[in-house]
Amino acid sequence: MIIMMNAPTAEQINRVLDKLRHMGLDGHSITSADKTIITASGDLSACNPELFERMPGVNKVVIVGTPYKLVSREFQSKNTVVSIGDVRFGGDGIPVIAGPCAVESYEQLYQAGVSAKAAGAAMLRGGAYKPRTSPYSFQGLEKYGLEIIKTVGREVGLPVVSEVTDPRKVELIAEHVDMLQIGTRNMQNFVLLKEVALSKKPVLLKRGLAATIEEWLMAAEHIMSGGNSQIVLCERGIRTFETYTRNTLDLNAIPVIKHLSHLPVIVDPSHGTGSWRWVSPMAKAAIGAGADGLLIEIHPCPEEALSDGPQSLTLANFAQLMAELDALAIVLGRSINK
Amino acid sequence: MIIMMNAPTAEQINRVLDKLRHMGLDGHSITSADKTIITASGDLSACNPELFERMPGVNKVVIVGTPYKLVSREFQSKNTVVSIGDVRFGGDGIPVIAGPCAVESYEQLYQAGVSAKAAGAAMLRGGAYKPRTSPYSFQGLEKYGLEIIKTVGREVGLPVVSEVTDPRKVELIAEHVDMLQIGTRNMQNFVLLKEVALSKKPVLLKRGLAATIEEWLMAAEHIMSGGNSQIVLCERGIRTFETYTRNTLDLNAIPVIKHLSHLPVIVDPSHGTGSWRWVSPMAKAAIGAGADGLLIEIHPCPEEALSDGPQSLTLANFAQLMAELDALAIVLGRSINK
Amino acid sequence: MIIMMNAPTAEQINRVLDKLRHMGLDGHSITSADKTIITASGDLSACNPELFERMPGVNKVVIVGTPYKLVSREFQSKNTVVSIGDVRFGGDGIPVIAGPCAVESYEQLYQAGVSAKAAGAAMLRGGAYKPRTSPYSFQGLEKYGLEIIKTVGREVGLPVVSEVTDPRKVELIAEHVDMLQIGTRNMQNFVLLKEVALSKKPVLLKRGLAATIEEWLMAAEHIMSGGNSQIVLCERGIRTFETYTRNTLDLNAIPVIKHLSHLPVIVDPSHGTGSWRWVSPMAKAAIGAGADGLLIEIHPCPEEALSDGPQSLTLANFAQLMAELDALAIVLGRSINK
Amino acid sequence: MIIMMNAPTAEQINRVLDKLRHMGLDGHSITSADKTIITASGDLSACNPELFERMPGVNKVVIVGTPYKLVSREFQSKNTVVSIGDVRFGGDGIPVIAGPCAVESYEQLYQAGVSAKAAGAAMLRGGAYKPRTSPYSFQGLEKYGLEIIKTVGREVGLPVVSEVTDPRKVELIAEHVDMLQIGTRNMQNFVLLKEVALSKKPVLLKRGLAATIEEWLMAAEHIMSGGNSQIVLCERGIRTFETYTRNTLDLNAIPVIKHLSHLPVIVDPSHGTGSWRWVSPMAKAAIGAGADGLLIEIHPCPEEALSDGPQSLTLANFAQLMAELDALAIVLGRSINK
């Protein structure tokens, strides 16, 4: 159950919270720019919405049957559209984010960025702080990498997204990029989610490797209840018994998320499959499944990449894929460019 | 390693098998209508193909690095096309098999069959012998069900496919249907695979719920090495930790199978997701991923179905989906209707 | 809900079935030597047990909330004890079944059997019909293997168990062995389960590689509702993302099964882990978890085994393990030898 | 490959790193109190150890074939013993850590602590900062909780362990507890691992919900290469398709870890199974599998717990379990109490 109020007084809020407490329910008050929402959790079966609707300051009571409240379609039936400059996730367009796994040099990123732009990509990606399984692998160019991506983004005319892994670095990274990425290993790093919520930057929230759809939506709920509703979900493959592909890209999650939540959801077939060979067919499949965007790794020279080379498309392959995707999108009443 | 011979004598075959044995390798001789193939397994690293190519009766030696031999692309680079009447799996067309999970009555199947045909389906499905988790669930109409599907298929003008679960019933079922289905629970029922291989009917081989792609291809190898190469593979969802969908339809398997094998591969989004709600988006996704066909459950009255009602499309929804699929297929240079 | 009757007339049974049908419930009548049981499935919430208890021929109504009825603890609170000669599964003893994966020769099995007996094993195992992933692997000695295991069992004084994979071979195998094994790939081969139920021989029912505990109990229900209640369940590892061990032996299933069912449950750490190195610690762990028995692969010469050599213990290692297990069992108030 | 030096000069270190670079290898230098280690990764096949052993400052070259170096048994054959006061993990003893999931109040923790001590527990646990799936669940008493656990630990005479989730709080928490816990969701939070490495406090590193054994050891490698080798690994259940238990406690990991690594490994059957009902049998199983310790949740009043009540043992059940565990441990030549 969720109770929404418009510009209530502190006393009005406290009276609602008190009433919830007396009924054995757990109430939380969330205030953003223009409104206050109070969420209640616990056994709501005996709770009559009318009791609250009559209270001063209360506008409406919405019953939400799922553990996630604010991100649910029950709470908001209309699609959320996340805008980054001209790029819009959640509308009719299907923006494609492209770029290398890691920022390796200005030259590498510039070359990737120019080609991405030319092929119709809407945003540029590139990691500066890389979470790596091995402490002995390349860990990213860190602050220098941030400066590169900021510069290249401006030069080629694409907004940029980069991953944040440290709550102490959220502010720094937010100054350099247009969108913050939460990687798969940090989907339940709640400390980091809280910081990202406070930053108010749009967030790209990747699904955890073994996260259920419900846990993924709960992670988004952490961000949204922290005051930031500019969230784009990203399916990037789950861990299963199948080892031929590095992960199992779970496209079923796309229609399910569109049904359960108003948030846009995009697909990363590069990490999702782990090999460039499967990226094009799975990108087309993602469009068929109804994805609101794509995230595709490209590299001027995949065989020399410092990170995840085998899953990156060459710039030429990417350009060809974009043309094919656009034709598909049009049949479905959507479009890749715009 | 595979050694192929044209009409060799028994003595020529035995000399090859003897030579393999002397080298510590395991040889198997497979003879079908027009040719004999000898497969060898074991440590082939020290084995020189030329030693065999010079032997009388030997035509060619092909090195196949995978545990599956006959079904691999290394062995046969050209796509296998499985033909059932006019229906062709593995070519440019994308035939759709439609029908109810179980044959329940003549009326039910006739209604489904007429609608399937009208909407552009290429084949009619319906189970007469149902493998059910519970001994207390509906187990199928058995022989009577076979007669119904045979009759309805002829009346509506569609070839039919039905599941076989018992090696003692393969002959009976083969007399009634145009294609034999091996269900997910029987993918590694090798006794059944052997009988199906002997029947020479085209086979629809569903992927096991927890089968790796390699195990799936090995199951096909059992059938093909048994003398039947008319095999259509069918992805129908794997078991993962995600429980929101009944299974996780693994579309990644489509491009992977097309790469590893020459056999056609189709997709069953009905069992793959377990809910009619996800069937349409996942059917479109399957086309995007490059599937060679679809298997879709339809029912005149899903809420009254004796088996798997929740995942069946209504006849109206199916007709609409078919129109959408055809538009998509055309963009990809393929076609749903023939 | 289960309704039990003592020697009812056909008319009495039919009246109960009719009444169930009128209430929209699905009734099944199961008659074994001394009693008749009627199971009902469907929405039982509105069904009053008293309505049935007053009917002629009805002895008692038991409400069982799970989809499995006869195998549940709700239906029978006392442990089932499965007896094979002097060997008892489900009592205080913890019988150990030992032997090679496959019967390879009289000499091999005799050597294994003598050592197994000397070390305190209660039964001898050995496969004559082997389900193998590859059609090119050793498929077992078949009928000749059955004769060997029957002979060796008598000579060394141990009852024997062997796998059945073909419904047409159940009778033949039942003539040669004291217990029929249903392997992991056939756990949901319902055709085979039905034949095994009819044979009345004790059954060793291995858990499917990706079977939930509920599905496993449902497979047992197929056998028990078919008239055979001499069932021993066997945990042998499930398929997970972890690949370091061949399977993930799921010992959690032991206390869960003991809670949900009255059937005995044993553990196969050899297949469960896939390497002899983990067999001893996991065998001890199984005893700690409360297993009613063990199944351990041994081989006179593991490195020469035709099947699953890497997971077999040497005869010397097995003897040492048995001594350690016995000491553990005694602390827990049980015993390995008898 | 790992090259170890005793008190080398900076120049000597640089020369080794240079040489590695020239060979196309990636070198890392790790200096702790008394020694310097240089790890090398890349294609080591063509690298001759003697080339390095002759260099000034180099003591020994050790070839390690796994991606984890410092934590491997190849690198250090002798067990690491982690000592916290009198408590020793990795020796003959099997220390038991007990306590509630979350610190809720002084009274709750004191009661749990007194009972834990009386029953023979070696350490007290309790969470002050709780990572919770829902933003609306109890998040812990935070700093106040730390003060409680510090006080109670001293009063009852048990060292204490609590979870750290925020790199900015490592120092604060380290001041209050004797051991830092990295929870399952943060196993690959490399930013946090780095801070914990710097703190030099003993670390309890829980396995990630979907982490392979190799990834788990790589996480430990992050800590050990950061300068902290006081690491105790903790198996706590992995995510599988089985849903009857909350997680699947993977006891196979115990003998595997003991084989691959010199670090001690303990078992948490409370989170591992998710229900108090399976805690005792799985704790006994863990001892059988060779665990170096246990972590068991207890609560004075489980049904009122603010977090994970259903999996907590009552104080009475815990005392009984401890007596049973001790008897088992003695048979295996180990002991629960010291």
XYZ file of N, CA and C in Angstrom, chain B residues 2 26 28 30 39 41 67-70 130-139 142 165-168 185-186 188-191 194-195 209-212 214-215 218-219 221-222 225 239, chain C residues 2 26 28 30 39 41 67-70 130-139 142 165-168 185-186 188-191 194-195 209-212 214-215 218-219 221-222 225 239:
270
model
N 36.014 -39.111 -38.953
C 34.968 -39.865 -39.592
C 35.440 -40.335 -40.951
N 38.250 -46.350 -30.724
C 36.951 -46.993 -30.685
C 36.243 -46.686 -32.004
N 33.091 -47.186 -34.855
C 31.692 -47.581 -35.023
C 31.327 -47.478 -36.494
N 28.403 -47.220 -39.342
C 26.996 -46.843 -39.505
C 26.656 -46.953 -40.987
N 32.828 -44.007 -37.549
C 33.280 -42.967 -36.625
C 34.341 -43.573 -35.724
N 36.437 -42.753 -32.037
C 36.627 -41.848 -30.907
C 37.772 -42.365 -30.047
N 32.604 -33.986 -29.731
C 32.159 -35.344 -29.412
C 31.007 -35.799 -30.309
N 30.195 -34.863 -30.792
C 29.176 -35.210 -31.783
C 29.857 -35.130 -33.143
N 29.569 -36.092 -33.986
C 30.270 -36.159 -35.268
C 29.308 -35.841 -36.423
N 28.315 -36.730 -36.602
C 27.453 -36.645 -37.779
C 26.605 -35.386 -37.793
N 0.655 -38.396 -22.886
C 1.216 -37.241 -22.183
C 2.075 -37.671 -20.999
N 3.337 -37.306 -20.963
C 4.124 -37.549 -19.751
C 3.785 -36.475 -18.721
N 3.216 -36.870 -17.597
C 2.777 -35.874 -16.606
C 3.477 -36.086 -15.271
N 3.870 -34.998 -14.663
C 4.565 -35.061 -13.381
C 3.753 -35.843 -12.351
N 2.451 -35.648 -12.357
C 1.599 -36.334 -11.382
C 0.895 -37.529 -12.020
N 0.872 -38.655 -11.306
C 0.126 -39.809 -11.839
C -1.372 -39.560 -11.824
N -1.802 -38.490 -11.163
C -3.231 -38.212 -11.030
C -3.716 -37.183 -12.053
N -2.818 -36.695 -12.912
C -3.228 -35.746 -13.951
C -3.686 -36.498 -15.204
N -4.381 -35.792 -16.060
C -4.840 -36.332 -17.345
C -3.648 -36.864 -18.146
N -3.705 -38.133 -18.563
C -2.551 -38.764 -19.212
C -2.700 -38.846 -20.738
N -4.533 -41.330 -25.613
C -3.781 -42.479 -26.127
C -4.205 -42.844 -27.559
N 6.508 -41.634 -26.194
C 7.153 -41.776 -24.885
C 7.564 -43.218 -24.599
N 7.106 -44.142 -25.425
C 7.277 -45.564 -25.131
C 7.869 -46.243 -26.366
N 9.020 -46.912 -26.217
C 9.630 -47.541 -27.397
C 8.695 -48.576 -28.047
N 7.777 -49.135 -27.260
C 6.869 -50.150 -27.799
C 5.754 -49.533 -28.627
N 11.576 -34.531 -21.338
C 11.949 -35.508 -20.306
C 12.600 -36.745 -20.903
N 12.446 -36.948 -22.197
C 12.990 -38.144 -22.833
C 14.188 -37.859 -23.736
N 17.201 -37.795 -23.157
C 18.277 -38.770 -22.954
C 17.735 -40.170 -22.666
N 16.534 -40.445 -23.160
C 15.981 -41.804 -23.110
C 16.518 -42.512 -24.352
N 17.718 -43.075 -24.207
C 18.444 -43.560 -25.381
C 17.752 -44.755 -26.042
N 17.042 -45.525 -25.238
C 16.275 -46.651 -25.758
C 15.206 -46.144 -26.738
N 16.772 -44.738 -29.987
C 17.153 -45.796 -30.911
C 15.953 -46.263 -31.738
N 14.798 -46.397 -31.099
C 13.596 -46.835 -31.821
C 13.165 -45.796 -32.841
N 15.337 -30.284 -20.135
C 15.175 -29.145 -19.230
C 16.505 -28.653 -18.672
N 17.446 -29.553 -18.496
C 18.741 -29.156 -17.942
C 19.863 -29.672 -18.821
N 19.570 -29.795 -20.113
C 20.583 -30.319 -21.032
C 21.450 -29.193 -21.556
N 22.747 -29.396 -21.553
C 23.636 -28.460 -22.230
C 23.435 -28.615 -23.736
N 25.679 -29.220 -25.801
C 26.436 -30.387 -26.254
C 25.666 -31.691 -26.021
N 25.020 -31.809 -24.874
C 24.244 -33.029 -24.608
C 23.072 -33.166 -25.583
N 24.402 -34.384 -28.718
C 24.735 -35.804 -28.564
C 23.478 -36.669 -28.671
N 22.353 -36.154 -28.166
C 21.098 -36.905 -28.302
C 20.728 -37.019 -29.780
N 22.846 -36.997 -32.132
C 23.845 -37.926 -32.693
C 23.389 -39.381 -32.511
N 22.750 -39.667 -31.361
C 22.195 -41.014 -31.143
C 21.206 -41.363 -32.265
N 23.194 -41.415 -35.776
C 24.060 -42.592 -35.925
C 23.222 -43.869 -35.986
N 15.946 -24.963 -17.205
C 15.664 -24.709 -15.781
C 16.769 -23.844 -15.193
N -7.022 -38.606 0.864
C -6.925 -40.011 0.528
C -7.931 -40.811 1.336
N -10.936 -35.108 -9.083
C -10.378 -36.177 -9.885
C -10.023 -37.333 -8.954
N -8.790 -41.326 -8.136
C -8.064 -42.483 -8.655
C -8.127 -43.604 -7.631
N -6.607 -47.139 -6.280
C -5.388 -47.945 -6.318
C -5.606 -49.154 -5.429
N -7.370 -41.831 -4.244
C -6.807 -40.488 -4.108
C -7.714 -39.515 -4.843
N -7.736 -35.482 -6.328
C -7.014 -34.222 -6.501
C -7.932 -33.183 -7.129
N 1.122 -32.389 -3.413
C 0.699 -33.075 -4.649
C 1.041 -34.561 -4.630
N 2.075 -34.956 -3.898
C 2.345 -36.384 -3.703
C 1.526 -36.811 -2.499
N 0.912 -37.957 -2.607
C -0.005 -38.401 -1.542
C 0.585 -39.596 -0.791
N 0.720 -40.731 -1.500
C 1.075 -41.987 -0.846
C 2.480 -41.962 -0.259
N 23.899 -49.602 -19.963
C 24.369 -48.279 -19.564
C 23.800 -47.180 -20.447
N 23.104 -46.209 -19.875
C 22.706 -45.040 -20.675
C 23.907 -44.109 -20.802
N 24.399 -43.895 -21.996
C 25.600 -43.080 -22.185
C 25.325 -41.881 -23.086
N 25.868 -40.739 -22.696
C 25.679 -39.513 -23.458
C 26.091 -39.695 -24.920
N 27.160 -40.418 -25.146
C 27.638 -40.626 -26.524
C 27.239 -42.000 -27.038
N 26.769 -42.063 -28.281
C 26.455 -43.378 -28.858
C 27.723 -44.186 -29.115
N 28.881 -43.546 -29.011
C 30.141 -44.210 -29.313
C 30.843 -44.719 -28.055
N 30.242 -44.495 -26.868
C 30.842 -44.993 -25.633
C 30.368 -46.425 -25.360
N 31.084 -47.105 -24.478
C 30.739 -48.463 -24.051
C 29.311 -48.489 -23.491
N 28.469 -49.354 -24.044
C 27.052 -49.358 -23.679
C 26.678 -50.466 -22.693
N 25.166 -55.874 -21.336
C 23.768 -56.259 -21.517
C 23.475 -57.621 -20.851
N 16.660 -49.581 -18.103
C 16.462 -48.396 -18.941
C 15.361 -48.616 -19.975
N 14.912 -49.856 -20.120
C 13.989 -50.184 -21.202
C 12.783 -50.916 -20.607
N 11.575 -50.410 -20.816
C 10.406 -51.084 -20.232
C 10.283 -52.538 -20.686
N 10.849 -52.850 -21.850
C 10.754 -54.213 -22.385
C 11.741 -55.161 -21.713
N 18.627 -40.151 -15.552
C 18.045 -39.673 -16.811
C 16.627 -40.209 -17.005
N 16.271 -41.245 -16.259
C 14.959 -41.850 -16.437
C 13.997 -41.565 -15.287
N 11.968 -39.309 -14.824
C 10.630 -38.951 -15.301
C 10.257 -39.728 -16.563
N 10.834 -40.908 -16.714
C 10.420 -41.819 -17.781
C 9.246 -42.624 -17.220
N 8.069 -42.029 -17.346
C 6.898 -42.566 -16.629
C 6.499 -43.951 -17.128
N 6.774 -44.212 -18.396
C 6.503 -45.529 -18.972
C 7.324 -46.594 -18.230
N 6.143 -47.128 -14.587
C 4.946 -47.966 -14.516
C 5.315 -49.456 -14.563
N 6.265 -49.800 -15.431
C 6.684 -51.208 -15.531
C 7.360 -51.670 -14.243
N 18.795 -35.128 -12.596
C 19.877 -34.141 -12.550
C 19.354 -32.729 -12.256
N 18.148 -32.454 -12.705
C 17.590 -31.120 -12.486
C 16.201 -31.234 -11.883
N 15.987 -32.298 -11.132
C 14.668 -32.503 -10.537
C 14.571 -31.814 -9.186
N 13.481 -31.103 -8.977
C 13.223 -30.570 -7.646
C 12.871 -31.742 -6.729
N 10.267 -31.973 -5.030
C 8.857 -32.317 -5.255
C 8.688 -33.227 -6.474
N 9.407 -32.917 -7.555
C 9.305 -33.772 -8.743
C 9.826 -35.185 -8.459
N 7.227 -36.957 -6.667
C 6.144 -37.288 -7.606
C 6.509 -38.518 -8.445
N 7.789 -38.657 -8.785
C 8.217 -39.850 -9.524
C 8.010 -41.090 -8.650
N 5.822 -41.298 -6.372
C 4.356 -41.469 -6.303
C 3.860 -42.279 -7.507
N 4.459 -42.056 -8.672
C 4.098 -42.854 -9.849
C 4.299 -44.343 -9.563
N 1.844 -45.419 -6.551
C 0.439 -45.516 -6.976
C 0.265 -46.637 -7.998
N 22.440 -30.477 -11.058
C 23.183 -29.621 -11.972
C 23.065 -28.173 -11.530
